[in-house]
Short mmCIF file of C-alpha atoms in Angstrom, two decimals:
data_model
loop_
_atom_site.label_atom_id
_atom_site.label_comp_id
_atom_site.label_asym_id
_atom_site.label_seq_id
_atom_site.Cartn_x
_atom_site.Cartn_y
_atom_site.Cartn_z
CA MET Z 426 15.32 5.27 40.19
CA ALA Z 427 14.11 8.70 40.48
CA ASN Z 428 17.09 10.55 39.37
CA LEU Z 429 17.16 8.64 36.04
CA ALA Z 430 13.96 10.48 35.22
CA ASP Z 431 15.49 13.97 35.79
CA THR Z 432 16.17 14.51 32.15
CA GLU Z 433 14.36 13.35 29.01
CA GLU Z 434 17.63 11.78 27.84
CA ALA Z 435 17.84 9.77 31.11
CA VAL Z 436 14.33 8.66 30.80
CA MET Z 437 14.95 7.60 27.22
CA THR Z 438 17.95 5.57 28.21
CA ASN Z 439 16.09 3.89 30.93
CA ASN Z 440 13.17 3.31 28.63
CA ILE Z 441 15.28 1.76 26.09
CA ARG Z 442 16.80 -0.58 28.59
CA ILE Z 443 13.51 -1.73 29.68
CA LYS Z 444 12.31 -2.29 26.15
CA VAL Z 445 15.42 -4.13 25.06
CA MET Z 446 14.57 -6.67 27.83
CA GLU Z 447 10.87 -6.77 27.25
CA ASN Z 448 10.44 -6.16 23.52
CA PRO Z 449 11.34 -8.84 21.00
CA LYS Z 450 10.85 -6.33 18.12
CA PRO Z 451 14.04 -5.44 16.24
CA VAL Z 452 15.72 -2.12 16.57
CA ILE Z 453 15.42 -0.15 13.26
CA ALA Z 454 18.16 2.22 12.20
CA ILE Z 455 17.06 4.66 9.64
CA LEU Z 456 20.02 6.09 7.62
CA GLY Z 457 19.03 9.35 6.32
CA GLY Z 458 16.31 9.51 9.04
CA THR Z 459 15.99 13.41 8.94
CA GLY Z 460 14.44 13.44 5.28
CA GLY Z 461 10.78 13.36 4.41
CA LEU Z 462 10.26 9.61 3.91
CA GLY Z 463 12.71 8.70 6.79
CA THR Z 464 10.80 11.00 9.11
CA GLY Z 465 7.42 9.51 8.01
CA LEU Z 466 8.79 5.84 8.47
CA ALA Z 467 10.21 6.65 11.85
CA ARG Z 468 6.93 8.10 12.90
CA ARG Z 469 4.95 5.08 11.85
CA TRP Z 470 7.45 2.53 13.52
CA ALA Z 471 7.82 4.53 16.76
CA ALA Z 472 3.89 4.50 17.10
CA ALA Z 473 3.94 0.82 16.50
CA GLY Z 474 6.29 0.17 19.31
CA TYR Z 475 9.66 -0.22 17.50
CA GLN Z 476 12.91 1.02 18.76
CA ILE Z 477 14.22 3.56 16.32
CA ILE Z 478 17.78 4.93 15.64
CA ILE Z 479 17.89 7.97 13.53
CA GLY Z 480 20.88 8.09 11.44
CA SER Z 481 22.40 11.13 9.64
CA ARG Z 482 25.54 12.22 8.34
CA THR Z 483 26.16 14.35 11.49
CA GLN Z 484 25.15 13.45 15.10
CA ASP Z 485 23.72 16.97 15.36
CA ASN Z 486 21.20 16.50 12.58
CA ALA Z 487 20.39 12.92 13.97
CA GLU Z 488 19.74 14.50 17.44
CA SER Z 489 17.47 17.20 16.18
CA ALA Z 490 15.25 14.71 14.26
CA ALA Z 491 15.05 12.32 17.16
CA GLY Z 492 14.12 15.25 19.50
CA GLU Z 493 11.31 16.23 16.95
CA LEU Z 494 10.17 12.51 16.71
CA ARG Z 495 9.93 12.27 20.56
CA GLY Z 496 8.07 15.52 20.82
CA LEU Z 497 5.51 14.53 18.06
CA MET Z 498 4.93 11.14 19.59
CA GLN Z 499 4.11 12.78 23.02
CA ALA Z 500 1.97 15.38 21.23
CA ARG Z 501 0.11 12.60 19.66
CA GLY Z 502 -0.46 10.96 22.91
CA ILE Z 503 1.83 7.99 22.27
CA GLY Z 504 4.18 8.99 25.03
CA LEU Z 505 7.85 8.52 25.38
CA VAL Z 506 9.20 6.39 22.63
CA PRO Z 507 12.70 4.86 22.48
CA VAL Z 508 14.44 6.81 19.76
CA LEU Z 509 18.25 7.34 19.61
CA ALA Z 510 20.25 9.51 17.36
CA MET Z 511 23.69 8.50 15.69
CA ASP Z 512 25.72 9.13 12.94
CA ASN Z 513 25.03 6.82 9.89
CA ILE Z 514 27.93 4.32 10.56
CA ALA Z 515 27.11 4.07 14.21
CA ALA Z 516 23.40 3.64 13.31
CA ALA Z 517 24.17 0.92 10.80
CA SER Z 518 26.13 -1.00 13.31
CA ALA Z 519 23.51 -0.55 16.01
CA GLY Z 520 20.46 -1.54 13.95
CA ASP Z 521 19.05 -5.01 13.75
CA LEU Z 522 17.46 -3.87 10.44
CA VAL Z 523 18.74 -0.89 8.67
CA VAL Z 524 16.81 1.37 6.31
CA LEU Z 525 18.41 3.55 3.79
CA THR Z 526 16.68 6.70 2.45
CA VAL Z 527 19.06 9.21 1.23
CA PRO Z 528 19.14 11.46 -2.01
CA PHE Z 529 20.33 9.28 -4.87
CA ALA Z 530 23.44 11.51 -5.12
CA HIS Z 531 24.59 10.11 -1.79
CA HIS Z 532 23.47 6.67 -2.37
CA THR Z 533 26.70 5.02 -3.39
CA SER Z 534 29.00 6.91 -0.91
CA THR Z 535 26.63 6.06 1.92
CA LEU Z 536 26.45 2.35 1.03
CA LEU Z 537 30.39 2.11 0.81
CA SER Z 538 30.63 3.78 4.25
CA VAL Z 539 28.32 1.26 5.92
CA LYS Z 540 29.11 -1.83 4.00
CA ASP Z 541 30.98 -3.54 6.74
CA ALA Z 542 28.49 -2.57 9.41
CA LEU Z 543 25.76 -4.10 7.38
CA GLN Z 544 27.13 -7.60 6.79
CA GLY Z 545 24.73 -10.23 7.93
CA LYS Z 546 21.88 -7.85 8.04
CA ILE Z 547 18.80 -6.84 5.97
CA LEU Z 548 19.17 -3.49 4.31
CA ILE Z 549 15.79 -2.02 3.40
CA ASP Z 550 16.58 0.41 0.46
CA VAL Z 551 14.03 3.10 0.05
CA THR Z 552 16.18 5.28 -2.25
CA VAL Z 553 14.74 6.42 -5.57
CA PRO Z 554 17.19 7.36 -8.34
CA LEU Z 555 15.74 10.71 -9.04
CA ILE Z 556 18.11 13.05 -10.95
CA PRO Z 557 16.98 16.62 -10.55
CA PRO Z 558 15.64 18.78 -12.08
CA LYS Z 559 13.62 16.15 -14.28
CA VAL Z 560 12.37 14.18 -11.34
CA ALA Z 561 9.01 13.59 -13.11
CA ARG Z 562 10.85 11.76 -15.87
CA VAL Z 563 12.12 8.07 -15.51
CA GLN Z 564 16.00 8.10 -15.45
CA LEU Z 565 16.91 4.73 -14.29
CA PRO Z 566 20.73 3.99 -13.69
CA ALA Z 567 22.58 1.64 -15.95
CA GLU Z 568 22.57 -1.05 -13.34
CA GLY Z 569 18.72 -1.09 -13.30
CA SER Z 570 17.81 0.45 -10.01
CA ALA Z 571 19.03 1.90 -6.79
CA GLY Z 572 18.24 -1.49 -5.07
CA GLN Z 573 20.29 -3.37 -7.54
CA ILE Z 574 23.24 -0.94 -7.04
CA ALA Z 575 23.05 -1.47 -3.25
CA GLN Z 576 23.08 -5.29 -3.66
CA ASN Z 577 25.92 -5.03 -6.05
CA ILE Z 578 27.92 -2.83 -3.60
CA LEU Z 579 27.10 -4.75 -0.32
CA GLY Z 580 27.48 -8.17 -1.77
CA ASP Z 581 25.89 -11.54 -0.88
CA GLY Z 582 26.57 -10.95 2.87
CA VAL Z 583 23.83 -8.29 2.96
CA ARG Z 584 20.08 -9.15 2.05
CA VAL Z 585 18.89 -5.99 0.19
CA VAL Z 586 15.20 -5.46 0.10
CA SER Z 587 13.73 -2.62 -1.80
CA ALA Z 588 10.41 -0.87 -0.49
CA PHE Z 589 8.40 2.25 0.22
CA GLN Z 590 9.33 4.14 -2.99
CA ASN Z 591 5.72 4.75 -4.08
CA VAL Z 592 4.35 6.02 -0.71
CA ALA Z 593 3.78 9.80 -0.41
CA ALA Z 594 6.16 10.91 2.57
CA VAL Z 595 3.48 13.46 3.49
CA HIS Z 596 1.03 10.55 4.03
CA LEU Z 597 3.41 8.51 6.20
CA GLN Z 598 4.21 11.60 8.29
CA GLU Z 599 0.53 12.06 9.07
CA GLY Z 600 -1.08 9.57 11.15
CA GLN Z 601 -4.04 8.48 9.09
CA VAL Z 602 -4.73 5.55 6.87
CA VAL Z 603 -2.78 5.55 3.60
CA ASP Z 604 -4.62 3.93 0.65
CA SER Z 605 -1.42 2.63 -0.91
CA ASP Z 606 0.34 -0.75 -1.21
CA VAL Z 607 4.13 -1.31 -0.70
CA LEU Z 608 5.77 -3.42 -3.31
CA VAL Z 609 8.57 -5.38 -1.71
CA CYS Z 610 11.50 -6.59 -4.02
CA GLY Z 611 14.50 -8.72 -2.99
CA ASP Z 612 16.39 -11.84 -3.92
CA ASN Z 613 15.76 -13.44 -0.49
CA LYS Z 614 12.18 -14.49 0.23
CA GLU Z 615 12.47 -14.66 4.06
CA ALA Z 616 14.04 -11.23 4.10
CA ARG Z 617 11.12 -9.87 2.01
CA ALA Z 618 8.76 -11.50 4.49
CA GLN Z 619 10.47 -9.71 7.38
CA VAL Z 620 10.18 -6.38 5.56
CA ILE Z 621 6.51 -7.05 4.84
CA GLU Z 622 6.01 -7.36 8.57
CA LEU Z 623 7.61 -4.01 9.03
CA VAL Z 624 5.41 -2.70 6.17
CA GLU Z 625 2.21 -3.72 8.11
CA ALA Z 626 3.48 -2.22 11.22
CA THR Z 627 3.17 1.13 9.35
CA GLY Z 628 -0.41 0.41 8.57
CA LEU Z 629 0.04 -0.33 4.78
CA ARG Z 630 -0.28 -3.55 2.88
CA GLY Z 631 3.15 -5.12 1.82
CA LEU Z 632 3.28 -7.54 -1.20
CA HIS Z 633 5.92 -9.95 -2.37
CA ALA Z 634 6.93 -8.21 -5.68
CA GLY Z 635 9.89 -10.37 -6.79
CA SER Z 636 13.74 -10.06 -7.08
CA ILE Z 637 15.77 -7.06 -6.54
CA ALA Z 638 15.83 -6.65 -10.39
CA ASN Z 639 12.06 -5.71 -9.95
CA ALA Z 640 13.08 -2.73 -7.90
CA ALA Z 641 13.39 -0.90 -11.32
CA ALA Z 642 9.63 -0.98 -11.69
CA VAL Z 643 8.85 0.49 -8.26
CA GLU Z 644 11.71 3.22 -8.54
CA ALA Z 645 10.58 4.10 -11.96
CA MET Z 646 6.99 4.34 -10.82
CA THR Z 647 7.95 7.06 -8.48
CA SER Z 648 8.78 9.48 -11.29
CA LEU Z 649 5.57 8.58 -12.96
CA LEU Z 650 3.66 9.32 -9.77
CA ILE Z 651 5.36 12.58 -9.42
CA PHE Z 652 4.17 13.47 -12.96
CA ILE Z 653 0.71 12.51 -11.94
CA ASN Z 654 0.98 14.66 -8.64
CA LYS Z 655 1.82 17.65 -10.86
CA GLN Z 656 -0.76 17.03 -13.56
CA TYR Z 657 -3.71 16.25 -11.27
CA LYS Z 658 -2.45 18.14 -8.17
CA CYS Z 659 -2.58 15.34 -5.63
CA HIS Z 660 -0.35 13.05 -3.75
CA ALA Z 661 -0.81 9.84 -5.60
CA GLY Z 662 0.00 6.26 -4.70
CA ILE Z 663 -0.78 2.87 -6.18
CA LYS Z 664 -2.68 -0.07 -5.18
CA VAL Z 665 -2.55 -3.71 -6.62
CA THR Z 666 -6.12 -4.65 -7.76
CA GLY Z 667 -7.56 -8.12 -8.74
CA MET Z 668 -5.94 -10.02 -5.90
CA GLU Z 669 -9.17 -11.52 -4.92
CA HIS Z 670 -9.24 -13.59 -8.31
CA SER Z 671 -7.69 -17.00 -7.44
CA MET C 973 -30.01 -3.53 -51.38
CA ALA C 974 -31.32 -7.02 -50.49
CA ASN C 975 -28.63 -8.80 -52.23
CA LEU C 976 -25.89 -7.13 -50.20
CA ALA C 977 -27.25 -8.94 -47.14
CA ASP C 978 -26.83 -12.36 -48.77
CA THR C 979 -23.61 -13.17 -47.12
CA GLU C 980 -21.97 -12.05 -43.79
CA GLU C 981 -19.20 -10.50 -45.78
CA ALA C 982 -21.56 -8.43 -47.74
CA VAL C 983 -23.42 -7.13 -44.67
CA MET C 984 -20.04 -6.26 -43.12
CA THR C 985 -19.03 -4.30 -46.28
CA ASN C 986 -22.27 -2.37 -46.34
CA ASN C 987 -22.25 -1.98 -42.65
CA ILE C 988 -18.69 -0.44 -42.89
CA ARG C 989 -19.63 1.87 -45.73
CA ILE C 990 -22.67 3.13 -43.63
CA LYS C 991 -20.49 3.60 -40.61
CA VAL C 992 -17.72 5.48 -42.46
CA MET C 993 -20.39 7.98 -43.47
CA GLU C 994 -22.20 8.27 -40.10
CA ASN C 995 -19.54 7.56 -37.62
CA PRO C 996 -17.03 10.19 -36.56
CA LYS C 997 -15.05 7.65 -34.49
CA PRO C 998 -11.43 6.82 -35.89
CA VAL C 999 -10.70 3.43 -37.44
CA ILE C 1000 -8.42 1.49 -34.94
CA ALA C 1001 -5.99 -0.78 -36.67
CA ILE C 1002 -4.62 -3.29 -34.27
CA LEU C 1003 -1.23 -4.81 -35.24
CA GLY C 1004 -0.67 -8.23 -33.62
CA GLY C 1005 -4.41 -8.15 -33.11
CA THR C 1006 -4.70 -11.99 -32.91
CA GLY C 1007 -2.88 -12.01 -29.54
CA GLY C 1008 -4.32 -11.98 -26.05
CA LEU C 1009 -4.23 -8.26 -25.39
CA GLY C 1010 -5.06 -7.38 -29.06
CA THR C 1011 -8.02 -9.62 -28.98
CA GLY C 1012 -9.16 -8.08 -25.60
CA LEU C 1013 -8.86 -4.44 -26.88
CA ALA C 1014 -10.57 -5.33 -30.25
CA ARG C 1015 -13.53 -6.71 -28.29
CA ARG C 1016 -13.82 -3.69 -26.06
CA TRP C 1017 -13.43 -1.14 -28.94
CA ALA C 1018 -15.86 -2.95 -31.13
CA ALA C 1019 -18.40 -3.23 -28.47
CA ALA C 1020 -17.87 0.52 -28.12
CA GLY C 1021 -18.68 1.13 -31.68
CA TYR C 1022 -15.31 1.77 -33.09
CA GLN C 1023 -14.29 0.33 -36.54
CA ILE C 1024 -11.60 -2.21 -36.06
CA ILE C 1025 -8.93 -3.47 -38.43
CA ILE C 1026 -7.25 -6.73 -37.18
CA GLY C 1027 -3.66 -6.82 -38.37
CA SER C 1028 -1.48 -9.79 -38.40
CA ARG C 1029 1.64 -11.16 -40.12
CA THR C 1030 -0.61 -13.14 -42.47
CA GLN C 1031 -3.96 -12.28 -43.80
CA ASP C 1032 -5.37 -15.72 -42.96
CA ASN C 1033 -4.55 -15.28 -39.21
CA ALA C 1034 -6.14 -11.73 -39.42
CA GLU C 1035 -9.20 -13.10 -41.04
CA SER C 1036 -9.52 -15.93 -38.46
CA ALA C 1037 -9.32 -13.40 -35.47
CA ALA C 1038 -11.76 -10.97 -37.23
CA GLY C 1039 -14.20 -13.84 -37.90
CA GLU C 1040 -13.98 -14.82 -34.21
CA LEU C 1041 -14.51 -11.30 -33.08
CA ARG C 1042 -17.66 -10.78 -35.18
CA GLY C 1043 -19.03 -14.16 -33.92
CA LEU C 1044 -18.45 -13.13 -30.32
CA MET C 1045 -20.03 -9.62 -30.69
CA GLN C 1046 -23.11 -11.46 -32.05
CA ALA C 1047 -23.08 -13.94 -29.32
CA ARG C 1048 -22.90 -11.04 -26.86
CA GLY C 1049 -25.82 -9.42 -28.46
CA ILE C 1050 -23.88 -6.58 -29.88
CA GLY C 1051 -24.80 -7.49 -33.37
CA LEU C 1052 -22.67 -7.13 -36.57
CA VAL C 1053 -19.62 -4.89 -35.95
CA PRO C 1054 -17.39 -3.45 -38.63
CA VAL C 1055 -14.11 -5.47 -38.40
CA LEU C 1056 -11.76 -5.85 -41.23
CA ALA C 1057 -8.67 -8.30 -41.52
CA MET C 1058 -5.42 -7.20 -43.17
CA ASP C 1059 -1.78 -7.97 -42.92
CA ASN C 1060 0.13 -5.56 -40.63
CA ILE C 1061 1.34 -3.16 -43.28
CA ALA C 1062 -2.05 -2.75 -45.03
CA ALA C 1063 -3.62 -2.41 -41.46
CA ALA C 1064 -1.09 0.31 -40.57
CA SER C 1065 -1.85 2.28 -43.81
CA ALA C 1066 -5.67 1.88 -43.31
CA GLY C 1067 -5.94 2.77 -39.68
CA ASP C 1068 -6.50 6.25 -38.50
CA LEU C 1069 -5.10 5.24 -35.04
CA VAL C 1070 -2.50 2.17 -35.01
CA VAL C 1071 -2.11 -0.14 -32.06
CA LEU C 1072 1.09 -2.23 -31.77
CA THR C 1073 0.88 -5.43 -29.48
CA VAL C 1074 3.34 -7.92 -30.77
CA PRO C 1075 5.81 -10.17 -28.92
CA PHE C 1076 8.97 -8.12 -27.88
CA ALA C 1077 11.06 -10.20 -30.14
CA HIS C 1078 9.10 -8.87 -33.14
CA HIS C 1079 8.73 -5.35 -32.02
CA THR C 1080 11.57 -3.78 -33.92
CA SER C 1081 10.94 -5.61 -37.23
CA THR C 1082 7.33 -4.80 -37.21
CA LEU C 1083 8.12 -1.12 -36.55
CA LEU C 1084 10.62 -1.03 -39.38
CA SER C 1085 8.09 -2.67 -41.74
CA VAL C 1086 5.19 -0.12 -40.98
CA LYS C 1087 7.32 3.08 -40.35
CA ASP C 1088 6.26 4.65 -43.59
CA ALA C 1089 2.72 3.87 -43.21
CA LEU C 1090 2.56 5.36 -39.76
CA GLN C 1091 3.94 8.86 -40.44
CA GLY C 1092 1.49 11.60 -39.29
CA LYS C 1093 -0.39 9.14 -37.18
CA ILE C 1094 -0.52 8.21 -33.41
CA LEU C 1095 1.03 4.83 -32.65
CA ILE C 1096 -0.33 3.19 -29.44
CA ASP C 1097 2.47 0.93 -28.17
CA VAL C 1098 1.10 -1.84 -25.99
CA THR C 1099 4.26 -3.94 -26.11
CA VAL C 1100 6.01 -5.17 -23.06
CA PRO C 1101 9.71 -6.02 -23.33
CA LEU C 1102 9.29 -9.41 -21.74
CA ILE C 1103 12.26 -11.68 -22.32
CA PRO C 1104 11.19 -15.42 -21.88
CA PRO C 1105 11.65 -17.51 -19.73
CA LYS C 1106 12.11 -14.99 -16.88
CA VAL C 1107 8.94 -12.99 -17.65
CA ALA C 1108 8.41 -12.16 -13.90
CA ARG C 1109 11.73 -10.30 -13.73
CA VAL C 1110 12.27 -6.90 -14.97
CA GLN C 1111 14.51 -6.85 -17.99
CA LEU C 1112 14.33 -3.39 -19.53
CA PRO C 1113 16.12 -2.75 -22.91
CA ALA C 1114 19.11 -0.55 -22.95
CA GLU C 1115 16.94 2.29 -24.71
CA GLY C 1116 14.73 2.34 -21.54
CA SER C 1117 11.56 0.82 -22.86
CA ALA C 1118 9.63 -0.66 -25.77
CA GLY C 1119 7.88 2.72 -26.11
CA GLN C 1120 11.18 4.49 -26.32
CA ILE C 1121 12.48 2.10 -28.92
CA ALA C 1122 9.25 2.74 -31.01
CA GLN C 1123 9.70 6.54 -30.80
CA ASN C 1124 13.29 6.23 -31.79
CA ILE C 1125 12.62 4.06 -34.68
CA LEU C 1126 9.58 6.02 -36.07
CA GLY C 1127 10.96 9.33 -35.69
CA ASP C 1128 9.18 12.68 -34.84
CA GLY C 1129 6.65 12.20 -37.47
CA VAL C 1130 4.75 9.57 -35.47
CA ARG C 1131 3.54 10.41 -32.08
CA VAL C 1132 4.16 7.11 -29.97
CA VAL C 1133 1.91 6.74 -26.95
CA SER C 1134 2.47 3.87 -24.52
CA ALA C 1135 -0.64 2.33 -22.87
CA PHE C 1136 -2.38 -0.88 -21.53
CA GLN C 1137 0.73 -2.84 -20.28
CA ASN C 1138 -0.64 -3.29 -16.89
CA VAL C 1139 -4.13 -4.57 -17.73
CA ALA C 1140 -4.65 -8.37 -17.67
CA ALA C 1141 -5.63 -9.55 -21.24
CA VAL C 1142 -8.08 -12.02 -19.70
CA HIS C 1143 -10.05 -9.10 -18.02
CA LEU C 1144 -10.17 -7.05 -21.32
CA GLN C 1145 -11.40 -10.19 -23.08
CA GLU C 1146 -14.41 -10.63 -20.83
CA GLY C 1147 -17.10 -7.96 -20.82
CA GLN C 1148 -17.09 -7.05 -17.23
CA VAL C 1149 -15.78 -3.90 -15.30
CA VAL C 1150 -11.96 -4.05 -14.93
CA ASP C 1151 -10.73 -2.51 -11.61
CA SER C 1152 -7.46 -1.26 -13.22
CA ASP C 1153 -5.96 2.07 -14.34
CA VAL C 1154 -4.18 2.63 -17.73
CA LEU C 1155 -0.98 4.88 -17.38
CA VAL C 1156 -0.67 6.68 -20.70
CA CYS C 1157 2.79 7.95 -21.37
CA GLY C 1158 3.93 9.90 -24.60
CA ASP C 1159 5.85 13.14 -25.39
CA ASN C 1160 2.77 14.70 -27.11
CA LYS C 1161 -0.01 15.71 -24.70
CA GLU C 1162 -2.77 16.11 -27.24
CA ALA C 1163 -1.88 12.50 -28.50
CA ARG C 1164 -2.14 11.20 -25.02
CA ALA C 1165 -5.49 12.91 -24.58
CA GLN C 1166 -6.73 11.11 -27.76
CA VAL C 1167 -5.42 7.82 -26.31
CA ILE C 1168 -7.07 8.44 -23.03
CA GLU C 1169 -10.41 8.79 -24.89
CA LEU C 1170 -9.93 5.39 -26.34
CA VAL C 1171 -8.83 3.89 -22.90
CA GLU C 1172 -12.21 5.27 -21.55
CA ALA C 1173 -13.96 3.59 -24.39
CA THR C 1174 -12.70 0.19 -22.99
CA GLY C 1175 -14.37 1.27 -19.66
CA LEU C 1176 -10.96 1.93 -17.82
CA ARG C 1177 -9.59 5.12 -16.43
CA GLY C 1178 -6.74 6.53 -18.39
CA LEU C 1179 -4.24 8.95 -16.83
CA HIS C 1180 -1.65 11.19 -18.17
CA ALA C 1181 1.63 9.63 -17.03
CA GLY C 1182 4.34 11.69 -18.63
CA SER C 1183 6.82 11.43 -21.46
CA ILE C 1184 7.48 8.32 -23.45
CA ALA C 1185 10.63 7.79 -21.14
CA ASN C 1186 8.05 7.04 -18.37
CA ALA C 1187 6.86 3.96 -20.35
CA ALA C 1188 9.79 2.17 -18.60
CA ALA C 1189 7.87 2.34 -15.31
CA VAL C 1190 4.72 0.78 -16.73
CA GLU C 1191 6.48 -1.80 -18.85
CA ALA C 1192 8.64 -2.89 -15.84
CA MET C 1193 5.49 -2.98 -13.69
CA THR C 1194 4.18 -5.76 -15.99
CA SER C 1195 6.87 -8.25 -14.90
CA LEU C 1196 6.27 -7.28 -11.19
CA LEU C 1197 2.63 -7.86 -11.75
CA ILE C 1198 3.35 -11.33 -13.33
CA PHE C 1199 5.31 -12.14 -10.26
CA ILE C 1200 2.43 -11.20 -8.12
CA ASN C 1201 0.14 -13.19 -10.23
CA LYS C 1202 2.28 -16.29 -9.58
CA GLN C 1203 2.89 -15.55 -5.95
CA TYR C 1204 -0.76 -14.79 -4.96
CA LYS C 1205 -2.41 -16.85 -7.79
CA CYS C 1206 -4.48 -13.89 -9.20
CA HIS C 1207 -4.74 -11.55 -12.17
CA ALA C 1208 -3.35 -8.38 -10.80
CA GLY C 1209 -3.59 -4.93 -12.00
CA ILE C 1210 -2.86 -1.44 -10.52
CA LYS C 1211 -4.91 1.64 -9.55
CA VAL C 1212 -3.70 5.07 -8.83
CA THR C 1213 -4.81 6.12 -5.32
CA GLY C 1214 -4.85 9.53 -3.47
CA MET C 1215 -6.15 11.48 -6.53
CA GLU C 1216 -9.00 12.95 -4.37
CA HIS C 1217 -6.39 15.08 -2.67
CA SER C 1218 -5.99 18.43 -4.18
#
């Protein structure tokens, strides 16, 4: 087996093979995994022992982000983590759960390209419908939300769950505790529950927040938080209070 | 002066006259002041020493709510408070600041009826565009939000500020500390600042949250919180976190 360890890639391949056999955790493919939020989520899930596929529009960009993730996990003392790099379509095919975090301008085209690959799966849509330059102003699409657009495009064969829009990417990228909740919206309760498990693996609290129509509230809140960030010079998030009352 | 104290009404009249002279605080008119949120706000502001006008569609309903408010303030040991009862149009004319908290079905008709009376003033719109029976599902109006509808109807002569949509009415009605922030949206920063002062008088933290377009985020969040209330059997609110980062 020694020769398999000669290169990092070989170690990774070997490592993944072992993990696939031993690890019951799903493989998470992150489409747009090279962006701020994708990078942050990949770090959190890799550190929690999930197998990650970084998807990007090009294999090269995905490789670069995957290499950076492996290096960072080693620097943080987590060791070699099973992370692969693929283009978005291959990543969508290979992932058990698929996360979409692309600029809103590429949201529809990316969804159309991976629609077939996603059938039967859960898509976690992290996209926020920001329309530059006024990103601190709520500008929801006519369909209501990016999450609703995804559900409309992908059809009933894909369970779309919206999450993570209100968490500062910079906080996810860092390793520390994030004082922020994740509001999880989707029409299928069991799919929401699976996503809440993934939220908790990142160290945050996930909450059932209703149907995919409710993604509008969370996505709109992102623009409001961007305004607060500018106004008060911070990286704001939100927490749900009053849950101890029963 | 003794004869003026013969009846509660006379005391109130006298009390108000004195307050008008001594008290630099604005008179707050609450249109729809007989509802849950209106009642809660009236109690908080009355306890903080503001002069309140309860507005309702009928003088009778307003009188009844005003009488209840006076009684409760005495029961809480706050003593006689200056509260008047009027129909909505008279209340809108008499208030320095006017608060609108009506069911969404009456939002536009109420605004049209008080449009002239509101010119030059700040309108604090507390209305949430809930469409029964699916109140736990975000159903924003085509204009974006109730706050945006109000600004569109009232025109540039009225500074519409949106606030208080995410605070549980039951928590405002009670006297205790509420662990919830108030996101304050409006196109005029100085008007937002005045409203934030009123928010702080209720004991909550108020935050500048951007233009009136951003009311969509806060109004939508109400439906999401209603879902959470049902799901987790609580009276949820939200707080902005991460503001200590600078």
